[in-house]
Coordinates of C-alpha atoms in Angstrom, one line a residue:
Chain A
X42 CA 7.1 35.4 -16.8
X43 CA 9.8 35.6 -14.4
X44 CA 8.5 36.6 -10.5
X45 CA 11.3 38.8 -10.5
X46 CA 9.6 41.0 -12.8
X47 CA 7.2 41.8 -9.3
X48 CA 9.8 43.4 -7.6
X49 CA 10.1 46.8 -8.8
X50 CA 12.6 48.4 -6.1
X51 CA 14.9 50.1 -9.2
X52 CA 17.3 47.2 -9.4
X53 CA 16.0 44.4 -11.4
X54 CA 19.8 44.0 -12.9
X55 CA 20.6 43.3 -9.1
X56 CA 18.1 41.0 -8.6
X57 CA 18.6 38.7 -11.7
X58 CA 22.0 37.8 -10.2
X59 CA 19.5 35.4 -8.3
X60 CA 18.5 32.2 -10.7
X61 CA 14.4 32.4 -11.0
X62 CA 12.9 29.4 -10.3
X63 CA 10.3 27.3 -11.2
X64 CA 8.4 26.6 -8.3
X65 CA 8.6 27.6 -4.7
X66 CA 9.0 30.6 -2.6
X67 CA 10.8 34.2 -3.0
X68 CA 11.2 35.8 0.4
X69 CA 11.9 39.3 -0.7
X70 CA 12.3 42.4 1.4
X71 CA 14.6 40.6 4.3
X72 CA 16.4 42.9 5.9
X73 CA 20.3 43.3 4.7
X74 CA 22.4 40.6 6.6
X75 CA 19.6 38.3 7.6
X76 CA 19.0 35.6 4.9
X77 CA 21.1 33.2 6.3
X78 CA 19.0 33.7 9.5
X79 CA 15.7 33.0 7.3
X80 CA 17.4 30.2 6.2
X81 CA 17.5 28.6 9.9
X82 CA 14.4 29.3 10.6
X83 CA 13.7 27.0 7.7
X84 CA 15.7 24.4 8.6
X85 CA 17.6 24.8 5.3
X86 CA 21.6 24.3 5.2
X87 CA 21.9 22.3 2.4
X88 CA 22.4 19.1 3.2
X89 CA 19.2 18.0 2.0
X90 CA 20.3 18.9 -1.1
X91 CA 17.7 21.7 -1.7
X92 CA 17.8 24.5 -4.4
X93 CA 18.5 27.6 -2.7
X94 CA 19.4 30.9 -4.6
X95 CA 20.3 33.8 -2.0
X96 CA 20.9 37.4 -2.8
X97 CA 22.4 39.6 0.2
X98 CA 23.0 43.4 0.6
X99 CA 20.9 43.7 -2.7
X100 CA 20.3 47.5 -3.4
X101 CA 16.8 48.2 -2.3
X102 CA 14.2 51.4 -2.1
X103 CA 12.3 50.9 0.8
X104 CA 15.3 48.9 2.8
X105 CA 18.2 50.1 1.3
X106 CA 20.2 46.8 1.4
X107 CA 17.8 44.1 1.9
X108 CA 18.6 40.1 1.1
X109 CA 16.6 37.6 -1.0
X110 CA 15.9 33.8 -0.5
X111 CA 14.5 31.8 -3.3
X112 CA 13.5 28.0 -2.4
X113 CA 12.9 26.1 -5.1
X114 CA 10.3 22.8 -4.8
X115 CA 8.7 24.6 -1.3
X116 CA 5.9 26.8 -0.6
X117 CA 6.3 27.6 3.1
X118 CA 3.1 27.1 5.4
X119 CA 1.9 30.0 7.4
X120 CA 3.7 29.1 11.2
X121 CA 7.3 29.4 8.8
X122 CA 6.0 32.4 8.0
X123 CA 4.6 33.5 11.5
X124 CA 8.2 32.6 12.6
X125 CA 10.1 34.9 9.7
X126 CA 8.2 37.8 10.5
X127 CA 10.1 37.4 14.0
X128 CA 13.2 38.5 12.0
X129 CA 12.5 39.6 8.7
X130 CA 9.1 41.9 9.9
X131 CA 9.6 43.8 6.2
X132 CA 9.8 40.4 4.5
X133 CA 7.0 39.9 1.3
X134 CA 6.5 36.1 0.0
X135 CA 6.0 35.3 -3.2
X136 CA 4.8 31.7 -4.1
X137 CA 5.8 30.7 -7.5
X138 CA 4.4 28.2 -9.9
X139 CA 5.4 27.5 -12.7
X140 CA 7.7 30.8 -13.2
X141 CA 4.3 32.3 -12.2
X142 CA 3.2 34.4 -9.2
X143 CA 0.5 33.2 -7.8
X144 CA 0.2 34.5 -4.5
X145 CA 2.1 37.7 -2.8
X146 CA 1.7 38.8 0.7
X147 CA 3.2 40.8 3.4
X148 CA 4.2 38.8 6.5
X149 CA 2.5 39.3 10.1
X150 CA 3.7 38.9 13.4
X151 CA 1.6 36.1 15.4
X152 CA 0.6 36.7 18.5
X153 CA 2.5 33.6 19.7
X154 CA 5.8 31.4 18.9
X155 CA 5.7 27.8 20.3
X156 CA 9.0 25.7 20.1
X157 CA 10.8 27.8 17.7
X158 CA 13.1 29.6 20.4
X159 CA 15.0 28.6 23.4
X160 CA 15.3 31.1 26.2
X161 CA 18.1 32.5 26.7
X162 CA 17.7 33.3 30.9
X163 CA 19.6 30.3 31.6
X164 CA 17.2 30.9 35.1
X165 CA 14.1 30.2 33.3
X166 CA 12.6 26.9 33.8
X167 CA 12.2 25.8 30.4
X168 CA 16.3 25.9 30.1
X169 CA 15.9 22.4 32.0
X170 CA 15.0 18.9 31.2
X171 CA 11.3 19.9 31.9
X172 CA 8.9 18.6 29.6
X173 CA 7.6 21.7 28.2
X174 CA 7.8 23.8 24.8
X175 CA 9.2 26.8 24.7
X176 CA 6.5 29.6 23.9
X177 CA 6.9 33.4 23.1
X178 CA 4.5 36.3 23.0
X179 CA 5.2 38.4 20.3
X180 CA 5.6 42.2 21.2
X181 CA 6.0 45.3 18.3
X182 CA 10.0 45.4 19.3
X183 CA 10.5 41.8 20.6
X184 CA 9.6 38.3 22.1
X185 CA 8.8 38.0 25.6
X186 CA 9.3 34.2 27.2
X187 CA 6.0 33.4 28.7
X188 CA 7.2 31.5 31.6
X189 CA 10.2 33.8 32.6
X190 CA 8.8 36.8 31.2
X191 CA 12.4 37.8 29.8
X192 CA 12.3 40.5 26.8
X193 CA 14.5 39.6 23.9
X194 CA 14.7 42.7 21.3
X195 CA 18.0 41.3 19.7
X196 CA 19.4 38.6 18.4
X197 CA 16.7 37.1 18.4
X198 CA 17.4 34.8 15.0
X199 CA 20.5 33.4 17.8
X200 CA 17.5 31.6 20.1
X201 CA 16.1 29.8 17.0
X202 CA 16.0 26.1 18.0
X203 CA 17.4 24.0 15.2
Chain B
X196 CA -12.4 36.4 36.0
X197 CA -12.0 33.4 38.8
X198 CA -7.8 32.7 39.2
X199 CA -7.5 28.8 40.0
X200 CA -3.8 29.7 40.5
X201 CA -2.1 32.3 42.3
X202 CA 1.1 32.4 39.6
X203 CA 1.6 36.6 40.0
X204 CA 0.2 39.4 41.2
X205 CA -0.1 41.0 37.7
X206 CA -3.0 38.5 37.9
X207 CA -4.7 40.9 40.2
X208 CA -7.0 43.9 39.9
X209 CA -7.4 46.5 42.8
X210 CA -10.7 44.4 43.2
X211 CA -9.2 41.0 43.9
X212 CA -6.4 42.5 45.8
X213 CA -9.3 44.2 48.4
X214 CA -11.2 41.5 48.8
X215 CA -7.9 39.1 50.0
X216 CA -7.2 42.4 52.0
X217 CA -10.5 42.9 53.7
X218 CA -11.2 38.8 54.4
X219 CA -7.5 38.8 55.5
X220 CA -8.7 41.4 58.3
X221 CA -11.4 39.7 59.4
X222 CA -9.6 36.6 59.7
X223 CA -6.7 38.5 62.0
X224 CA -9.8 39.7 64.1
X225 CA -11.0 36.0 65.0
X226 CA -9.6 33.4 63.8
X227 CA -10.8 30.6 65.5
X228 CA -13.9 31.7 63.7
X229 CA -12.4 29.1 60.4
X230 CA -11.2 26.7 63.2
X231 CA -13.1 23.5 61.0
X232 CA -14.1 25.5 58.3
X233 CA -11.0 23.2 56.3
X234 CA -10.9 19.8 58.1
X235 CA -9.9 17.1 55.7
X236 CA -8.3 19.3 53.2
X237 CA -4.4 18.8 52.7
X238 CA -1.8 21.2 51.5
X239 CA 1.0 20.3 49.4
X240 CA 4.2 22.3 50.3
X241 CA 6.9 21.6 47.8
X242 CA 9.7 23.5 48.7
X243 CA 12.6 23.4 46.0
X244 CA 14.3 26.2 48.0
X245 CA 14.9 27.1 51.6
X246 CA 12.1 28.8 53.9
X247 CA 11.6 29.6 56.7
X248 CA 8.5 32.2 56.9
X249 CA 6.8 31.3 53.7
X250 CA 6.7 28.0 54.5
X251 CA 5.8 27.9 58.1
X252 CA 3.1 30.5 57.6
X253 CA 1.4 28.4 54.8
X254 CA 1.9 25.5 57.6
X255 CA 0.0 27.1 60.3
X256 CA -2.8 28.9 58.2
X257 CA -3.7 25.3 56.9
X258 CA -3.6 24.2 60.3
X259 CA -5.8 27.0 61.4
X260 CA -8.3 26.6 58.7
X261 CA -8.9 22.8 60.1
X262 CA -6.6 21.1 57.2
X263 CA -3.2 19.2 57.5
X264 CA -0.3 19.4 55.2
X265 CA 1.8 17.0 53.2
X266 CA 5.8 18.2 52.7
X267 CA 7.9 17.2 49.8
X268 CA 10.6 17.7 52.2
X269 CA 13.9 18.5 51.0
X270 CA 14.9 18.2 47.6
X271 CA 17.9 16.3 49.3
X272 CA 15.5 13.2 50.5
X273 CA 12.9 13.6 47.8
X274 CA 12.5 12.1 44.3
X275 CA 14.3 15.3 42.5
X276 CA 17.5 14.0 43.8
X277 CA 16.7 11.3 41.4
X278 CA 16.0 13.3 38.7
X279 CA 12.3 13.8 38.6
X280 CA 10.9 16.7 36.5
X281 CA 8.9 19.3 38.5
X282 CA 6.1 18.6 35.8
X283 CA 6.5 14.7 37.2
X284 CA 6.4 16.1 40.9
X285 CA 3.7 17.9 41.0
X286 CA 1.6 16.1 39.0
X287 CA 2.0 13.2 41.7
X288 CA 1.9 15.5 44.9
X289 CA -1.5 16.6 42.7
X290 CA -2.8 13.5 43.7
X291 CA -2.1 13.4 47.4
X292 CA -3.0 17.1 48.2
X293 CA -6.0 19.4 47.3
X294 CA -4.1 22.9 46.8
X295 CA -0.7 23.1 46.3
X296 CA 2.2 25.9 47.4
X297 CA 5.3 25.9 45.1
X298 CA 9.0 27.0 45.7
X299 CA 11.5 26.8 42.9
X300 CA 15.0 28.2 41.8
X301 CA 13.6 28.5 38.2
X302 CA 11.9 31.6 37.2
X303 CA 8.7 30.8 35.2
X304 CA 8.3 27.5 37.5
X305 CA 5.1 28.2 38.9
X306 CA 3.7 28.8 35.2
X307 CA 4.8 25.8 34.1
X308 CA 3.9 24.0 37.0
X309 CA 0.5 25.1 36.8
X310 CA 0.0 23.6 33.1
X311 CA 0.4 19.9 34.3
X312 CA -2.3 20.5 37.3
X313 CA -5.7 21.0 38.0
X314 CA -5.9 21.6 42.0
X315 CA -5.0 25.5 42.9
X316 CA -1.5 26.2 42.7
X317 CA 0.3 29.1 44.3
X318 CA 3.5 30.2 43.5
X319 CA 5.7 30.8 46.9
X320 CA 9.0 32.3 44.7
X321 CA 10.0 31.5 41.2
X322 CA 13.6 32.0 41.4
X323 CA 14.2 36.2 40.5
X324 CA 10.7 36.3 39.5
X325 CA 7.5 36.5 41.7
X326 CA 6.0 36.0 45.1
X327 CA 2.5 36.8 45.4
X328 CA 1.3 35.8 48.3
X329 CA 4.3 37.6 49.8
X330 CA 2.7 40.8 48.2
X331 CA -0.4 40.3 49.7
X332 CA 1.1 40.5 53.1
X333 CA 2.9 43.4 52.0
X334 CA -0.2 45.4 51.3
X335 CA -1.4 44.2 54.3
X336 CA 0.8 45.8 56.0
X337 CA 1.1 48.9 54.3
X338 CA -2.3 49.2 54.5
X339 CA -2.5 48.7 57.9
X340 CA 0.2 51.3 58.2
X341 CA -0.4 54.4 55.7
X342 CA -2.9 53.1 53.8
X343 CA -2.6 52.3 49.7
X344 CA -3.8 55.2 48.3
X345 CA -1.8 58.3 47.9
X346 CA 1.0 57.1 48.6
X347 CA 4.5 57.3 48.1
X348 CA 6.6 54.1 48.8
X349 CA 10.4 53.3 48.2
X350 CA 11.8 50.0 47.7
X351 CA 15.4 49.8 48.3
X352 CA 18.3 47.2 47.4
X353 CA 18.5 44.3 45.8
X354 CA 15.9 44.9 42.8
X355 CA 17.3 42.9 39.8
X356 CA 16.8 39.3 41.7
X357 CA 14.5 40.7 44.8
X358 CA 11.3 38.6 43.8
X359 CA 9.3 40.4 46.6
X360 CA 9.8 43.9 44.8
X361 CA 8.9 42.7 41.4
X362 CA 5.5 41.6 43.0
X363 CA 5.0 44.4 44.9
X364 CA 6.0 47.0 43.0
X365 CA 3.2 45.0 39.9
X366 CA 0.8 45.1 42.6
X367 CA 0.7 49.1 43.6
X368 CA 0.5 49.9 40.4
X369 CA -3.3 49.3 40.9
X370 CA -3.0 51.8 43.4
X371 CA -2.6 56.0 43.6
X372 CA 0.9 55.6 44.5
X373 CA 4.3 56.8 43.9
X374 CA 7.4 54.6 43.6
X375 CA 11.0 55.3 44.3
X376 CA 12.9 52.3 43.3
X377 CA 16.6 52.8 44.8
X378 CA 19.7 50.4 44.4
X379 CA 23.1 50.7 43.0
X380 CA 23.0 50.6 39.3
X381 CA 24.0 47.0 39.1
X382 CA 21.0 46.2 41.1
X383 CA 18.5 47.7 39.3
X384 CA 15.1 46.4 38.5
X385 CA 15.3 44.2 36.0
X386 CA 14.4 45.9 32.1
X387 CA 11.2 44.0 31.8
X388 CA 9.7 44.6 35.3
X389 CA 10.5 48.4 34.1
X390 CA 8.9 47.9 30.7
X391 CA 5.9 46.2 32.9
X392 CA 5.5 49.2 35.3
X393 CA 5.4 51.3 32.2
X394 CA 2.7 49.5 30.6
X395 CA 0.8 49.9 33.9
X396 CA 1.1 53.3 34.6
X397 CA 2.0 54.8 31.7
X398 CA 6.2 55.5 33.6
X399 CA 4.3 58.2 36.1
X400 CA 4.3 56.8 39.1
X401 CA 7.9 55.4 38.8
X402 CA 11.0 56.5 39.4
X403 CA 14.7 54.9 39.7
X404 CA 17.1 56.3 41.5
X405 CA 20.9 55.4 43.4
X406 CA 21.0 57.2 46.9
X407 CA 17.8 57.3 49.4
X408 CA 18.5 61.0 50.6
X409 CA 17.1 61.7 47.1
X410 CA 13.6 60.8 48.3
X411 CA 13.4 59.7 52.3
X412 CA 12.3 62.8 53.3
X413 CA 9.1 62.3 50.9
X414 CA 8.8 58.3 51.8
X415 CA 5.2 57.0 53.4
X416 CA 7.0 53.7 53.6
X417 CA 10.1 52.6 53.0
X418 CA 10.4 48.7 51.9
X419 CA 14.2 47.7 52.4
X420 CA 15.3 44.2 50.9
X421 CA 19.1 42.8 51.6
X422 CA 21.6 43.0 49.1
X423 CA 22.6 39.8 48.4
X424 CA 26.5 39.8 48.7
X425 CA 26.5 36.0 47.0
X426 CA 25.7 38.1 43.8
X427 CA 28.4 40.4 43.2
X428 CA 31.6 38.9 40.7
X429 CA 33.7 41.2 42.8
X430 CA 33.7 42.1 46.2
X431 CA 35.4 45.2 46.0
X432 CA 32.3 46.3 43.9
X433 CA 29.9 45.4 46.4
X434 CA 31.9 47.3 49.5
X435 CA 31.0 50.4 47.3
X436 CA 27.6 50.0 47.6
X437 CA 27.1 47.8 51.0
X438 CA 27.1 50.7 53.6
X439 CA 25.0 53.0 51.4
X440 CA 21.9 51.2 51.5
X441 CA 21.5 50.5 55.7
X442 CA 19.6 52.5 57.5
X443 CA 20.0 53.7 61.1
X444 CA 18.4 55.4 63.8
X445 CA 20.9 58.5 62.4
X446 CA 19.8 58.3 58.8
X447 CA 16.0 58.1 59.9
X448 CA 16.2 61.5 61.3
X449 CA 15.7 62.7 57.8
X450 CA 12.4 61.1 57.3
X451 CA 9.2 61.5 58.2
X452 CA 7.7 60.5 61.9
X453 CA 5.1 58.3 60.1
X454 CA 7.4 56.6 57.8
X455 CA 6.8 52.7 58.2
X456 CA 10.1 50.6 57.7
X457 CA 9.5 47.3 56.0
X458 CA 11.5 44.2 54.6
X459 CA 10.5 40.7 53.7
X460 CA 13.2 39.6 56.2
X461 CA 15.7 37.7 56.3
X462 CA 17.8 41.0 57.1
X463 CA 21.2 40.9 57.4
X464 CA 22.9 44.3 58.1
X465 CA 20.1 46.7 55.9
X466 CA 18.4 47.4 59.3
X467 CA 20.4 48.5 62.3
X468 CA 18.3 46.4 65.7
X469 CA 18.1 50.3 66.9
X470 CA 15.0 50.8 65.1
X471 CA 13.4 47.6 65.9
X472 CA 12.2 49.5 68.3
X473 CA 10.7 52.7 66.8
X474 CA 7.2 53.2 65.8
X475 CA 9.0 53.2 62.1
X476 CA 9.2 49.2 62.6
X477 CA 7.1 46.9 60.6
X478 CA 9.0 44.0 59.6
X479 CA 7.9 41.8 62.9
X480 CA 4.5 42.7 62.1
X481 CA 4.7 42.1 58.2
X482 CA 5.8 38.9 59.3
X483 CA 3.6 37.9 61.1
X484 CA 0.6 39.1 59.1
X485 CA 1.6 36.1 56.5
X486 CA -0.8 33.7 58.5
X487 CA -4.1 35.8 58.3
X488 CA -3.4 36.2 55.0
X489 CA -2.8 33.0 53.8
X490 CA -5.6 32.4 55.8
X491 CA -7.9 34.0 53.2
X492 CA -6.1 33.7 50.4
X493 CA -6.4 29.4 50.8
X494 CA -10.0 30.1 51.7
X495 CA -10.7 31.9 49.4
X496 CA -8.9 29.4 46.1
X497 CA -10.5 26.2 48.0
X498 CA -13.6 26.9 48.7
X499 CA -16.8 26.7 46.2
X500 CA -18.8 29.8 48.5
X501 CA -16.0 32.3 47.8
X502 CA -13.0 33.2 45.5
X503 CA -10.9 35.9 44.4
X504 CA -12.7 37.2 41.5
X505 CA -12.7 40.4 43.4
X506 CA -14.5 43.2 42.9
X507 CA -14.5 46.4 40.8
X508 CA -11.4 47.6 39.4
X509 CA -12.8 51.2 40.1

């Protein structure tokens, strides 16, 4: 049974432009434009010689356009997830095994993001050669630096720290 | 809760804030009376930034309280010319001093500073961020003045990097007041001091606005900070705005006869001398309140007997 078959947004021709795969993750629902940013957050760019299937500006229902990311081989642990939610708040995983489902779930914004982004208030102490980890709260609309106290609502995929 | 650090005043209910406020005033009426209550004790004063007030102040109210001080010095002859980390710095000056006051160009310095100590830390300017104990002198003052309950306050000029204002303006929000922020529009309180004050007070007590006629005439206190010339890409941009925002004898005339004139000084040209010597004038006097109340604020963070955990918020 191919996980595809979950995704019931109208389109399933669009979606089977996208190999299944065998095991791994489906990060469905990402908003149009933003799978290359999902990729970054995973440290992904293919060097490593992953499988990566990517679907962009798919037709979607409830997003209109949204992107896909299939990882083959990798079921992502819960701070990757934390940290996706920063950019892809809409996003749905779906861990596959064996062509299977086995486990589907919304993503949720953490409260907190610790060394994931670099501030971008090139005033802000951790900009320097301090010893300390970047953290972030996590607001409804944004990321707030919690040494500077600087709001980012944009962008906010540019301040990942790869 | 019990603050081992003084990082913000966002840190501080009404409660806190009155209790610093009222031992503050009974330290400016004797203070001899704390002559020994500190002997022994040292202050670290690490100063990544030039002082004058702030750092004297925290000099002599250590002094007062019976304790001595030990100076970084300037970052010219100190280890940072080296290349120390603050985290480094104060994690050795930890071990020399009992409290410690911080200065830094960084915003967010304080915070982090505080993570790599355990003595009380109090943050003395974070670059454009905050300056608490500044703050506390300020309500001092204006409470000395018109009181801190219905009132209506401007704070005028440089508002995007004026570290006194963002403190200030988080602290009144405790407070029944109204405030007028004024500045040109490239001066403007930073977004995230807005969204703050928003939080806070739910956006009703604050307005923005570009030209003080709009509201002097309604002002309890006025709270004037410089514009900072070194800040502006263009000088022709800041001759637009540099004459708008000093005030004169002639452009009191419009206020009211009880209207207290403030400013964390230095001034430059903001305040003509004519008004030093009005009954408007407060800046000599805000000034000089920074020794009482440092006075009870290092009391009050090094002593086991007492602390800032203030009391109720109602």
């Amino acid at each position: 049974m191919s996980n595809d078959h979950d995704h019931h947004d109208g389109n399933d021709d669009h979606e089977l432009r996208v190999s299944k795969i065998r095991d791994g993750t489906v990060i469905d629902h990402v908003h149009g434009g933003q799978a290359l940013n999902v990729l970054a957050i995973l440290g992904i760019d293919g060097t490593e010689g992953e499988e990566v299937s990517v679907g962009m500006n798919v037709p979607s229902d409830r997003l209109a356009r949204k992107d896909i990311v299939k990882v083959e081989g990798r079921e992502l642990s819960q701070d990757e997830v934390d940290v996706l939610s920063l950019i892809a708040p809409d996003a749905t995983i779906n861990i596959v095994r064996d062509y299977d489902v086995v486990e589907k779930h919304r993503v949720e914004s953490p409260d907190v993001v610790e060394g994931v982004l670099s501030c971008p208030n090139a005033g802000c102490i951790t900009t320097g050669d301090e010893p300390v980890t970047s953290r972030f709260s996590v607001l409804e609309d944004g990321v707030r630096c919690s040494y500077c106290e600087t709001i980012i609502r944009e962008e906010i995929a540019e301040l990942i720290d790869t | 809760m019990r603050h081992d650090h003084l990082i913000t005043s966002k840190q501080l209910s009404r409660g806190d804030i009155e209790t610093v406020l009222d031992y503050a005033a009974e330290v400016d009426a004797d203070p001899s009376a704390l002559a020994d209550r500190h002997a022994g004790t040292l202050l670290g004063l690490l100063f990544f930034e030039p002082s004058t007030r702030t750092k004297m102040s925290f000099e002599t109210a250590m002094k007062r309280l019976g304790g001595g001080i030990v100076d970084m010095g300037s970052v010219e002859s100190s280890s940072v010319k080296k290349g120390e980390t603050l985290a480094d710095t104060v994690q050795v000056i930890e071990g020399y001093a009992d409290a410690l006051v911080l200065r830094h160009p960084k915003q967010g310095a304080a915070t982090m500073a505080s993570e790599f100590v355990d003595v009380p830390l109090l943050n003395a300017g974070d670059g454009a961020g905050h300056h608490p104990t500044q703050t506390m002198l300020d309500l001092y003052t204006i409470r000395e003045n018109a009181g801190l309950d219905d009132l209506t306050i401007g704070i005028m000029g440089d508002l995007k990097y004026g570290r006194t204002v963002h403190s200030l303006a988080y602290a009144l929000t405790n407070f029944d007041t109204q405030q007028h922020f004024i500045s040109p529009e490239s001066l403007q309180l930073p977004r995230e001091v807005v969204y703050d004050l928003h939080q806070q007070q739910d956006g009703a007590g604050i307005k923005e606005h570009d030209a003080l006629e709009e509201v002097l005439p309604s002002l309890d206190v006025l709270y004037v900070t410089r514009i900072q010339r070194e800040r502006f890409p263009d000088e022709n941009e800041y001759q637009k705005v540099a004459g708008e925002y000093q005030i004169d004898a002639e452009t009191l005339e419009a206020a009211s006869d009880d209207l207290t004139v403030m400013h964390p000084l230095p001034r430059v040209d903001e305040i003509a001398p004519e008004i030093d010597e009005t009954d408007h004038a407060a800046y000599f006097e805000q000034a000089h309140n920074g020794v009482p109340v440092r006075m009870a604020l290092l009391d009050l963070l090094l002593s086991d007997d007492k602390s800032i955990e203030g009391g109720s918020d109602e």
